Short mmCIF file of C-alpha atoms and ligand atoms in Angstrom, two decimals:
data_model
loop_
_atom_site.label_atom_id
_atom_site.label_comp_id
_atom_site.label_asym_id
_atom_site.label_seq_id
_atom_site.Cartn_x
_atom_site.Cartn_y
_atom_site.Cartn_z
CA MET L 1 -68.62 -30.56 23.09
CA ALA L 2 -65.21 -29.56 24.53
CA THR L 3 -64.28 -30.89 27.90
CA TYR L 4 -61.93 -29.10 30.13
CA LYS L 5 -60.18 -30.51 33.76
CA LEU L 6 -60.85 -28.15 36.51
CA LEU L 7 -59.25 -28.43 40.12
CA LEU L 8 -61.77 -26.14 42.30
CA LEU L 9 -60.16 -25.26 45.72
CA PRO L 10 -62.73 -23.27 47.58
CA GLY L 11 -60.73 -22.78 50.87
CA ASP L 12 -61.93 -21.04 53.87
CA GLY L 13 -64.29 -18.48 54.80
CA ILE L 14 -66.47 -17.45 52.04
CA GLY L 15 -64.26 -18.95 49.57
CA PRO L 16 -66.85 -22.09 49.41
CA GLU L 17 -69.70 -19.93 49.80
CA VAL L 18 -68.69 -18.08 46.28
CA MET L 19 -67.32 -21.46 44.64
CA ALA L 20 -70.97 -22.85 45.14
CA GLU L 21 -71.96 -20.17 42.72
CA VAL L 22 -69.24 -21.35 39.97
CA LYS L 23 -70.73 -24.57 40.53
CA ARG L 24 -73.66 -23.58 39.64
CA LEU L 25 -72.58 -21.52 36.47
CA LEU L 26 -70.73 -25.08 35.67
CA GLY L 27 -74.27 -26.81 35.63
CA PHE L 28 -75.55 -24.22 33.38
CA TYR L 29 -72.57 -24.86 30.92
CA ALA L 30 -73.04 -28.30 30.97
CA GLY L 31 -76.92 -28.48 30.73
CA SER L 32 -76.80 -26.01 27.82
CA GLY L 33 -74.36 -28.07 26.02
CA ILE L 34 -72.01 -25.18 25.95
CA ALA L 35 -68.97 -27.10 27.59
CA ASP L 36 -68.58 -29.68 29.56
CA PHE L 37 -65.99 -29.24 32.90
CA GLU L 38 -64.73 -32.06 34.36
CA THR L 39 -64.22 -30.93 38.24
CA GLU L 40 -62.02 -31.88 41.19
CA GLU L 41 -62.22 -30.34 44.46
CA GLY L 42 -59.50 -30.41 46.83
CA LEU L 43 -59.01 -28.57 50.40
CA VAL L 44 -56.10 -25.78 50.49
CA GLY L 45 -55.54 -23.36 53.51
CA GLY L 46 -57.23 -23.40 57.03
CA ALA L 47 -59.49 -26.23 55.81
CA CYS L 48 -56.42 -28.36 54.56
CA TYR L 49 -54.49 -27.78 57.79
CA ASP L 50 -57.46 -29.07 59.93
CA ALA L 51 -57.46 -32.12 58.16
CA HIS L 52 -53.80 -32.77 57.10
CA LYS L 53 -51.69 -30.12 59.13
CA VAL L 54 -50.34 -28.67 55.82
CA SER L 55 -52.14 -25.84 53.82
CA ILE L 56 -51.95 -27.78 50.72
CA THR L 57 -51.13 -31.68 50.43
CA ASP L 58 -48.76 -33.48 47.44
CA GLU L 59 -51.73 -34.80 46.05
CA THR L 60 -53.87 -31.67 45.60
CA MET L 61 -50.58 -30.39 44.03
CA ALA L 62 -50.53 -33.36 41.37
CA LYS L 63 -54.19 -32.50 40.92
CA ALA L 64 -53.34 -28.75 40.29
CA HIS L 65 -50.30 -29.80 37.83
CA ALA L 66 -52.79 -32.29 35.97
CA ALA L 67 -55.95 -29.71 35.25
CA ASP L 68 -56.40 -27.42 32.71
CA ALA L 69 -57.41 -24.63 35.10
CA VAL L 70 -57.07 -23.98 39.25
CA ILE L 71 -60.04 -22.20 40.29
CA PHE L 72 -59.12 -21.08 43.67
CA GLY L 73 -61.59 -19.14 46.18
CA ALA L 74 -59.68 -17.49 49.51
CA VAL L 75 -57.74 -18.65 52.29
CA GLY L 76 -57.14 -17.67 55.91
CA GLY L 77 -58.95 -16.70 59.07
CA PRO L 78 -58.52 -15.87 62.77
CA LYS L 79 -58.79 -19.98 63.43
CA TRP L 80 -55.36 -20.35 61.85
CA ASP L 81 -53.30 -17.21 63.28
CA LYS L 82 -51.43 -19.40 65.51
CA VAL L 83 -50.29 -22.44 62.77
CA PRO L 84 -46.69 -22.71 62.30
CA TYR L 85 -45.32 -20.30 59.99
CA GLU L 86 -44.69 -22.90 57.00
CA ALA L 87 -48.40 -24.16 57.64
CA ARG L 88 -50.09 -21.38 57.42
CA PRO L 89 -53.10 -20.78 55.17
CA GLU L 90 -51.40 -18.51 52.81
CA ALA L 91 -48.62 -20.81 52.26
CA GLY L 92 -50.72 -23.00 50.19
CA LEU L 93 -51.53 -19.96 47.69
CA LEU L 94 -47.70 -19.17 47.26
CA ARG L 95 -46.95 -23.17 46.94
CA LEU L 96 -49.56 -23.23 43.96
CA ARG L 97 -48.13 -20.25 42.43
CA LYS L 98 -44.73 -21.06 43.21
CA ASP L 99 -44.64 -24.71 41.83
CA LEU L 100 -47.15 -24.12 38.69
CA GLY L 101 -44.50 -21.29 37.83
CA LEU L 102 -47.38 -18.48 37.39
CA PHE L 103 -45.01 -15.83 36.47
CA ALA L 104 -47.68 -13.33 34.98
CA ASN L 105 -50.73 -11.84 37.19
CA ILE L 106 -53.56 -10.50 35.26
CA ARG L 107 -55.93 -8.07 36.76
CA PRO L 108 -58.68 -6.22 34.92
CA ALA L 109 -60.17 -3.35 36.45
CA ILE L 110 -63.59 -3.04 35.12
CA CYS L 111 -66.16 -0.24 36.10
CA TYR L 112 -69.75 -1.43 35.19
CA PRO L 113 -72.09 1.51 34.75
CA ALA L 114 -74.08 0.60 36.96
CA LEU L 115 -71.36 0.82 40.12
CA ALA L 116 -69.60 4.00 38.51
CA GLU L 117 -70.91 6.07 41.59
CA SER L 118 -68.80 3.86 44.15
CA SER L 119 -65.77 4.75 42.66
CA SER L 120 -63.38 7.56 44.21
CA LEU L 121 -63.27 9.17 41.04
CA LYS L 122 -65.69 10.99 38.90
CA ARG L 123 -68.47 9.17 36.97
CA GLU L 124 -67.05 10.32 33.68
CA ALA L 125 -63.46 9.24 34.37
CA VAL L 126 -64.62 5.61 35.45
CA GLU L 127 -67.74 4.65 33.84
CA GLY L 128 -67.12 2.05 30.98
CA LEU L 129 -63.63 1.31 32.39
CA ASP L 130 -62.27 -1.80 31.23
CA ILE L 131 -58.29 -1.96 31.40
CA VAL L 132 -55.88 -4.73 32.39
CA ILE L 133 -52.56 -4.25 34.62
CA LEU L 134 -50.24 -7.08 33.72
CA ARG L 135 -47.95 -7.52 36.95
CA GLU L 136 -44.85 -10.10 36.79
CA LEU L 137 -45.30 -11.96 39.70
CA THR L 138 -41.98 -14.24 39.99
CA GLY L 139 -38.80 -11.84 39.85
CA GLY L 140 -37.88 -8.17 40.74
CA VAL L 141 -37.16 -6.89 44.16
CA TYR L 142 -39.18 -9.33 46.04
CA PHE L 143 -37.18 -12.13 45.35
CA GLY L 144 -33.66 -10.70 44.15
CA GLU L 145 -30.71 -11.69 46.05
CA PRO L 146 -28.84 -10.17 48.18
CA LYS L 147 -31.85 -9.33 50.52
CA THR L 148 -30.30 -8.50 53.93
CA ILE L 149 -30.08 -6.27 56.94
CA THR L 150 -26.45 -6.00 58.42
CA ASP L 151 -25.57 -4.40 61.59
CA LEU L 152 -22.66 -1.59 60.71
CA GLY L 153 -21.60 -1.69 64.41
CA ASN L 154 -22.07 2.17 64.75
CA GLY L 155 -25.95 2.29 65.98
CA GLN L 156 -26.77 2.05 62.25
CA LYS L 157 -28.19 -0.93 60.28
CA ARG L 158 -28.00 -1.39 56.46
CA ALA L 159 -31.21 -2.82 54.54
CA VAL L 160 -30.56 -4.22 51.03
CA ASP L 161 -33.11 -5.28 48.39
CA THR L 162 -31.82 -6.16 45.03
CA GLN L 163 -34.07 -5.44 41.83
CA VAL L 164 -32.93 -8.10 39.22
CA TYR L 165 -34.40 -8.89 35.82
CA ASP L 166 -33.18 -11.39 33.16
CA THR L 167 -33.83 -10.82 29.36
CA TYR L 168 -36.05 -13.92 29.36
CA GLU L 169 -38.20 -12.74 32.47
CA ILE L 170 -38.97 -9.72 30.63
CA GLU L 171 -39.48 -11.50 27.19
CA ARG L 172 -42.19 -13.84 28.51
CA ILE L 173 -44.28 -11.01 30.37
CA ALA L 174 -43.91 -8.80 27.48
CA ARG L 175 -45.47 -11.46 25.10
CA ILE L 176 -48.35 -12.05 27.54
CA GLY L 177 -49.14 -8.50 27.33
CA PHE L 178 -49.08 -8.43 23.65
CA GLU L 179 -51.29 -11.15 23.34
CA LEU L 180 -53.85 -9.79 25.87
CA ALA L 181 -53.99 -6.81 23.51
CA ARG L 182 -54.58 -8.54 20.55
CA LYS L 183 -57.81 -9.52 21.87
CA ARG L 184 -58.58 -6.23 23.52
CA ARG L 185 -58.11 -2.92 22.17
CA ASN L 186 -54.66 -3.50 20.67
CA LYS L 187 -52.63 -1.35 22.69
CA VAL L 188 -50.10 -2.11 25.26
CA THR L 189 -48.44 0.45 27.89
CA SER L 190 -45.07 -0.71 29.29
CA MET L 191 -44.13 1.08 32.78
CA GLU L 192 -40.71 1.23 34.25
CA LYS L 193 -38.18 3.76 35.91
CA ARG L 194 -35.39 3.80 33.16
CA ASN L 195 -34.30 7.21 34.25
CA VAL L 196 -33.16 5.92 37.40
CA MET L 197 -32.88 2.12 37.40
CA LYS L 198 -30.72 -0.18 35.05
CA THR L 199 -33.60 -2.89 35.08
CA GLY L 200 -35.88 -0.08 33.67
CA VAL L 201 -33.62 0.41 31.02
CA LEU L 202 -33.35 -3.42 30.41
CA TRP L 203 -37.01 -3.70 30.58
CA HIS L 204 -37.59 -1.02 28.07
CA ASP L 205 -35.52 -2.39 25.39
CA VAL L 206 -36.22 -5.81 25.97
CA VAL L 207 -40.15 -4.58 25.49
CA ASP L 208 -39.15 -2.78 22.33
CA ASP L 209 -37.62 -5.82 20.94
CA VAL L 210 -40.23 -8.29 21.59
CA HIS L 211 -42.55 -5.57 19.92
CA ALA L 212 -40.22 -5.26 16.84
CA ARG L 213 -39.74 -8.96 16.44
CA GLU L 214 -43.27 -10.30 16.88
CA TYR L 215 -45.63 -7.74 17.66
CA LYS L 216 -45.57 -5.23 15.44
CA ASP L 217 -49.28 -4.90 14.77
CA VAL L 218 -49.65 -4.01 18.37
CA GLN L 219 -49.83 -0.48 19.58
CA LEU L 220 -46.95 0.18 22.08
CA GLU L 221 -46.31 2.88 24.23
CA HIS L 222 -43.77 3.46 27.23
CA MET L 223 -44.47 5.59 30.65
CA LEU L 224 -42.09 6.04 33.64
CA ALA L 225 -43.98 4.28 36.40
CA ASP L 226 -44.62 7.32 38.60
CA SER L 227 -46.03 9.10 35.66
CA GLY L 228 -48.21 6.05 34.82
CA GLY L 229 -49.55 6.31 38.55
CA MET L 230 -50.65 9.60 37.78
CA GLN L 231 -52.33 8.94 34.66
CA LEU L 232 -54.11 5.95 36.04
CA VAL L 233 -56.04 8.45 38.48
CA ARG L 234 -56.29 11.14 36.12
CA TRP L 235 -58.01 9.47 33.12
CA PRO L 236 -57.63 5.82 33.39
CA LYS L 237 -59.45 5.00 30.05
CA GLN L 238 -56.61 5.82 27.63
CA PHE L 239 -55.06 2.20 28.87
CA ASP L 240 -55.69 -0.69 27.39
CA VAL L 241 -53.07 -3.24 28.82
CA ILE L 242 -50.20 -2.08 31.10
CA VAL L 243 -47.25 -4.42 31.65
CA THR L 244 -44.96 -3.89 34.24
CA ASP L 245 -42.76 -5.42 36.87
CA ASN L 246 -43.44 -7.03 40.09
CA LEU L 247 -42.97 -4.12 42.67
CA PHE L 248 -44.65 -1.10 40.45
CA GLY L 249 -47.41 -3.83 39.13
CA ASP L 250 -48.27 -4.32 43.02
CA MET L 251 -48.90 -0.68 43.48
CA LEU L 252 -50.45 0.05 40.06
CA SER L 253 -52.82 -2.98 40.39
CA ASP L 254 -54.05 -1.84 43.70
CA ILE L 255 -54.87 1.55 42.52
CA ALA L 256 -56.42 0.75 39.57
CA ALA L 257 -58.42 -1.97 42.07
CA MET L 258 -59.94 1.52 43.67
CA LEU L 259 -61.26 2.80 40.45
CA THR L 260 -63.88 0.13 40.35
CA GLY L 261 -65.64 0.42 43.97
CA SER L 262 -65.36 -3.14 46.08
CA LEU L 263 -63.37 -5.61 46.46
CA GLY L 264 -65.98 -8.07 45.77
CA MET L 265 -65.99 -7.08 42.42
CA LEU L 266 -62.17 -7.89 41.24
CA PRO L 267 -61.08 -10.90 39.53
CA SER L 268 -57.52 -11.92 39.00
CA ALA L 269 -55.52 -14.48 36.59
CA SER L 270 -52.23 -16.24 37.00
CA LEU L 271 -50.60 -17.50 34.26
CA GLY L 272 -47.33 -19.75 33.47
CA GLU L 273 -45.63 -21.22 30.63
CA ILE L 274 -47.24 -22.98 28.14
CA ASP L 275 -47.27 -26.90 28.91
CA ALA L 276 -45.39 -29.12 26.55
CA LYS L 277 -48.03 -31.81 26.47
CA THR L 278 -51.33 -29.91 26.52
CA LYS L 279 -50.10 -26.90 24.86
CA ARG L 280 -51.86 -24.71 27.60
CA ARG L 281 -50.75 -22.46 30.14
CA LYS L 282 -50.50 -23.31 33.58
CA ALA L 283 -53.28 -21.07 35.20
CA MET L 284 -55.02 -20.09 38.16
CA TYR L 285 -57.87 -17.93 38.80
CA GLU L 286 -58.97 -16.41 41.97
CA PRO L 287 -60.93 -13.05 43.09
CA VAL L 288 -58.49 -10.59 44.86
CA HIS L 289 -60.41 -10.50 47.95
CA GLY L 290 -59.63 -12.34 51.07
CA SER L 291 -61.52 -15.04 53.11
CA ALA L 292 -63.70 -12.09 54.71
CA PRO L 293 -64.03 -13.94 58.30
CA ASP L 294 -66.55 -10.96 59.39
CA ILE L 295 -69.40 -12.17 56.85
CA ALA L 296 -68.49 -15.75 56.31
CA GLY L 297 -71.19 -18.02 56.74
CA LYS L 298 -74.10 -15.30 56.53
CA GLY L 299 -74.76 -15.68 52.64
CA MET L 300 -73.88 -12.16 52.20
CA ALA L 301 -70.56 -12.44 50.00
CA ASN L 302 -70.54 -10.87 46.54
CA PRO L 303 -69.88 -13.77 44.18
CA ILE L 304 -68.94 -11.55 41.62
CA ALA L 305 -65.20 -11.38 41.99
CA MET L 306 -65.22 -15.17 41.71
CA LEU L 307 -67.66 -15.64 38.86
CA ALA L 308 -65.76 -12.97 36.94
CA SER L 309 -62.21 -14.93 37.82
CA PHE L 310 -64.13 -18.06 36.13
CA GLY L 311 -64.91 -15.60 33.40
CA MET L 312 -61.31 -15.28 33.14
CA ALA L 313 -60.33 -18.89 32.78
CA LEU L 314 -63.02 -18.93 29.87
CA ARG L 315 -61.20 -16.25 28.01
CA TYR L 316 -57.58 -17.16 28.62
CA SER L 317 -57.69 -20.68 29.26
CA PHE L 318 -60.39 -21.92 27.16
CA ASN L 319 -60.57 -19.73 24.19
CA MET L 320 -63.99 -19.35 25.01
CA GLY L 321 -64.15 -15.46 24.50
CA LYS L 322 -67.84 -15.14 23.25
CA GLU L 323 -69.12 -16.82 26.69
CA ALA L 324 -66.53 -14.67 28.80
CA ASP L 325 -68.14 -11.71 27.11
CA GLN L 326 -71.86 -12.92 27.60
CA LEU L 327 -70.99 -13.73 31.29
CA ASP L 328 -69.80 -9.91 31.80
CA ALA L 329 -72.46 -8.88 30.05
CA ALA L 330 -75.09 -11.20 32.69
CA ILE L 331 -73.05 -9.40 35.60
CA ALA L 332 -73.44 -5.96 33.74
CA ALA L 333 -77.37 -6.73 33.41
CA THR L 334 -77.79 -8.23 36.75
CA LEU L 335 -76.35 -5.14 38.57
CA ALA L 336 -78.23 -2.64 36.15
CA LYS L 337 -81.74 -4.19 37.36
CA GLY L 338 -80.62 -2.92 40.97
CA LEU L 339 -79.70 -6.18 42.79
CA ARG L 340 -76.85 -5.73 44.89
CA THR L 341 -74.95 -7.78 47.73
CA ALA L 342 -74.37 -5.65 50.99
CA ASP L 343 -70.81 -4.74 50.20
CA ILE L 344 -71.86 -2.52 46.83
CA LYS L 345 -75.62 -1.48 48.35
CA SER L 346 -76.68 1.94 47.05
CA ASP L 347 -79.84 4.10 47.42
CA GLY L 348 -82.90 2.28 45.91
CA ALA L 349 -80.99 -1.05 45.21
CA ARG L 350 -82.43 -4.72 46.41
CA ILE L 351 -80.17 -6.20 48.65
CA VAL L 352 -79.66 -9.92 47.76
CA SER L 353 -77.63 -13.00 49.28
CA THR L 354 -74.97 -14.64 47.68
CA ALA L 355 -76.95 -17.48 46.14
CA GLU L 356 -79.63 -14.91 45.01
CA MET L 357 -77.10 -12.86 42.93
CA GLY L 358 -75.38 -16.11 41.47
CA GLU L 359 -78.97 -17.16 40.47
CA ALA L 360 -79.79 -13.84 39.22
CA ILE L 361 -76.48 -13.65 37.17
CA VAL L 362 -77.17 -17.32 35.75
CA GLY L 363 -80.53 -16.36 34.94
CA GLU L 364 -79.32 -13.54 32.78
CA LEU L 365 -77.12 -15.55 31.12
CA GLN L 366 -79.60 -18.19 30.10
CA LYS L 367 -81.39 -15.35 28.29
CA LEU L 368 -78.06 -14.10 26.62
CA ALA L 369 -77.38 -17.27 25.39
CA ALA L 370 -80.61 -18.46 24.24
P1 NAD E 401 -60.65 -9.82 53.04
O1 NAD E 401 -60.62 -9.57 51.51
O2 NAD E 401 -61.08 -11.19 53.12
O3 NAD E 401 -61.59 -8.98 53.52
C1 NAD E 401 -61.83 -7.44 53.69
C2 NAD E 401 -62.82 -6.64 53.62
O4 NAD E 401 -63.64 -6.78 52.47
C3 NAD E 401 -63.93 -7.36 54.80
O5 NAD E 401 -64.63 -6.46 55.72
C4 NAD E 401 -64.83 -8.17 53.88
O6 NAD E 401 -66.15 -8.52 54.56
C5 NAD E 401 -64.56 -7.60 52.83
N1 NAD E 401 -65.15 -8.45 51.79
C6 NAD E 401 -64.19 -9.59 50.77
N2 NAD E 401 -64.75 -10.08 50.05
C7 NAD E 401 -65.81 -9.75 49.99
C8 NAD E 401 -66.95 -10.15 49.12
N3 NAD E 401 -66.51 -11.43 48.02
N4 NAD E 401 -68.45 -10.04 49.13
C9 NAD E 401 -68.55 -8.53 50.36
N5 NAD E 401 -67.22 -8.31 50.86
C10 NAD E 401 -66.34 -8.85 50.98
O7 NAD E 401 -59.30 -9.17 53.66
P2 NAD E 401 -59.11 -9.38 55.00
O8 NAD E 401 -60.19 -9.00 56.01
O9 NAD E 401 -57.59 -8.40 55.40
O10 NAD E 401 -58.44 -10.71 55.35
C11 NAD E 401 -59.14 -11.92 55.86
C12 NAD E 401 -58.63 -13.04 55.72
O11 NAD E 401 -57.91 -13.18 54.38
C13 NAD E 401 -57.00 -13.21 56.10
O12 NAD E 401 -56.96 -14.43 57.05
C14 NAD E 401 -55.78 -12.95 55.20
O13 NAD E 401 -54.93 -13.45 55.53
C15 NAD E 401 -56.91 -13.51 54.12
N6 NAD E 401 -56.62 -13.24 52.62
C16 NAD E 401 -56.58 -14.31 51.90
C17 NAD E 401 -56.46 -13.77 50.67
C18 NAD E 401 -56.51 -15.15 49.68
O14 NAD E 401 -56.69 -15.96 49.54
N7 NAD E 401 -55.92 -14.75 48.25
C19 NAD E 401 -55.91 -12.60 50.02
C20 NAD E 401 -56.29 -11.75 51.19
C21 NAD E 401 -56.47 -11.81 52.05
#
């Protein structure tokens, strides 16, 4: 049985509540002999500030570097609104992303048939939707220099942001896109604005080159990002993997998120370079939602985003695609039975707690894996 090293960082608010359901799942995998996950746990965010006056410690960072994958809950909350800026809860998350070099953010948008009614689009447009937005996370206009506001002295100011990409940054994100597509429906759509931006021209050409050199077996199409946004709400099922830069990815992934209904349903993965020693990519898996202080401690949180994030770890860090598919099927079966946490409630559904939802999903998984 393979053994993998996980660092669990539950964080604040509902973070520990949804992480408890990951631990239940790990117990199932170990008990059924599927995989043995060696886990360590650390503090991050406000919980870490309370104990150590920083949002993540160097010891925890060292554990994150040594782990095969980091599983992250959520951080933040009103309790820490006044802590020094460098020690604010989100700083721990940003340090993990930066120090682990997590340049590729993967956000799937999956619409379970049982939840098609909670989408803002018509059922036929979203039912069975399963696409991935791949966003470049460490470059582009959010980080490019110069980044300034200058007083022009005539009552006017000038603000400058710089959109900048080097070939290697586009190559490595494109490769991840093509590799993802190979494990899915084998299609990549690259989005940029080459009609008005030089970075768009380079992005287009580099993606084309990587495709021609290394991934000819994958279908590649190019789309202008504005037109891509329009297509995403017109007929999202035409896509498989969308690869795009930091700015467009920020917007397009939020649009795609809303196609699927609730924040409590959305997983994500962030990947870095392949580690020379372990041959695995640095990776962190986390739900898209935050610490939800309004419902924390009430047992109401939806654990599906967290569990599906762990499913992404199975798929992308541990090459356990079959187990990841089974986990997705167990989530779909639980929803199809009418079990709902409060955030996704619908007429006739049975409202369950975080733990009941986790237990039901693991129960379905037991049946599927038998
Ligand atoms: P949020 O995602 O925490 O909550 C937004 C709304 O969605 C709330 O009404 C909440 O109850 C609901 N919600 C979120 N996740 C849910 C789940 N799993 N099940 C059921 N309902 C869920 O966003 P917010 O309220 O803007 O932020 C709260 C705190 O979280 C802030 O301190 C913010 O900075 C932080 N935050 C952290 C992350 C992160 O850790 N990655 C991301 C976003 C926000």
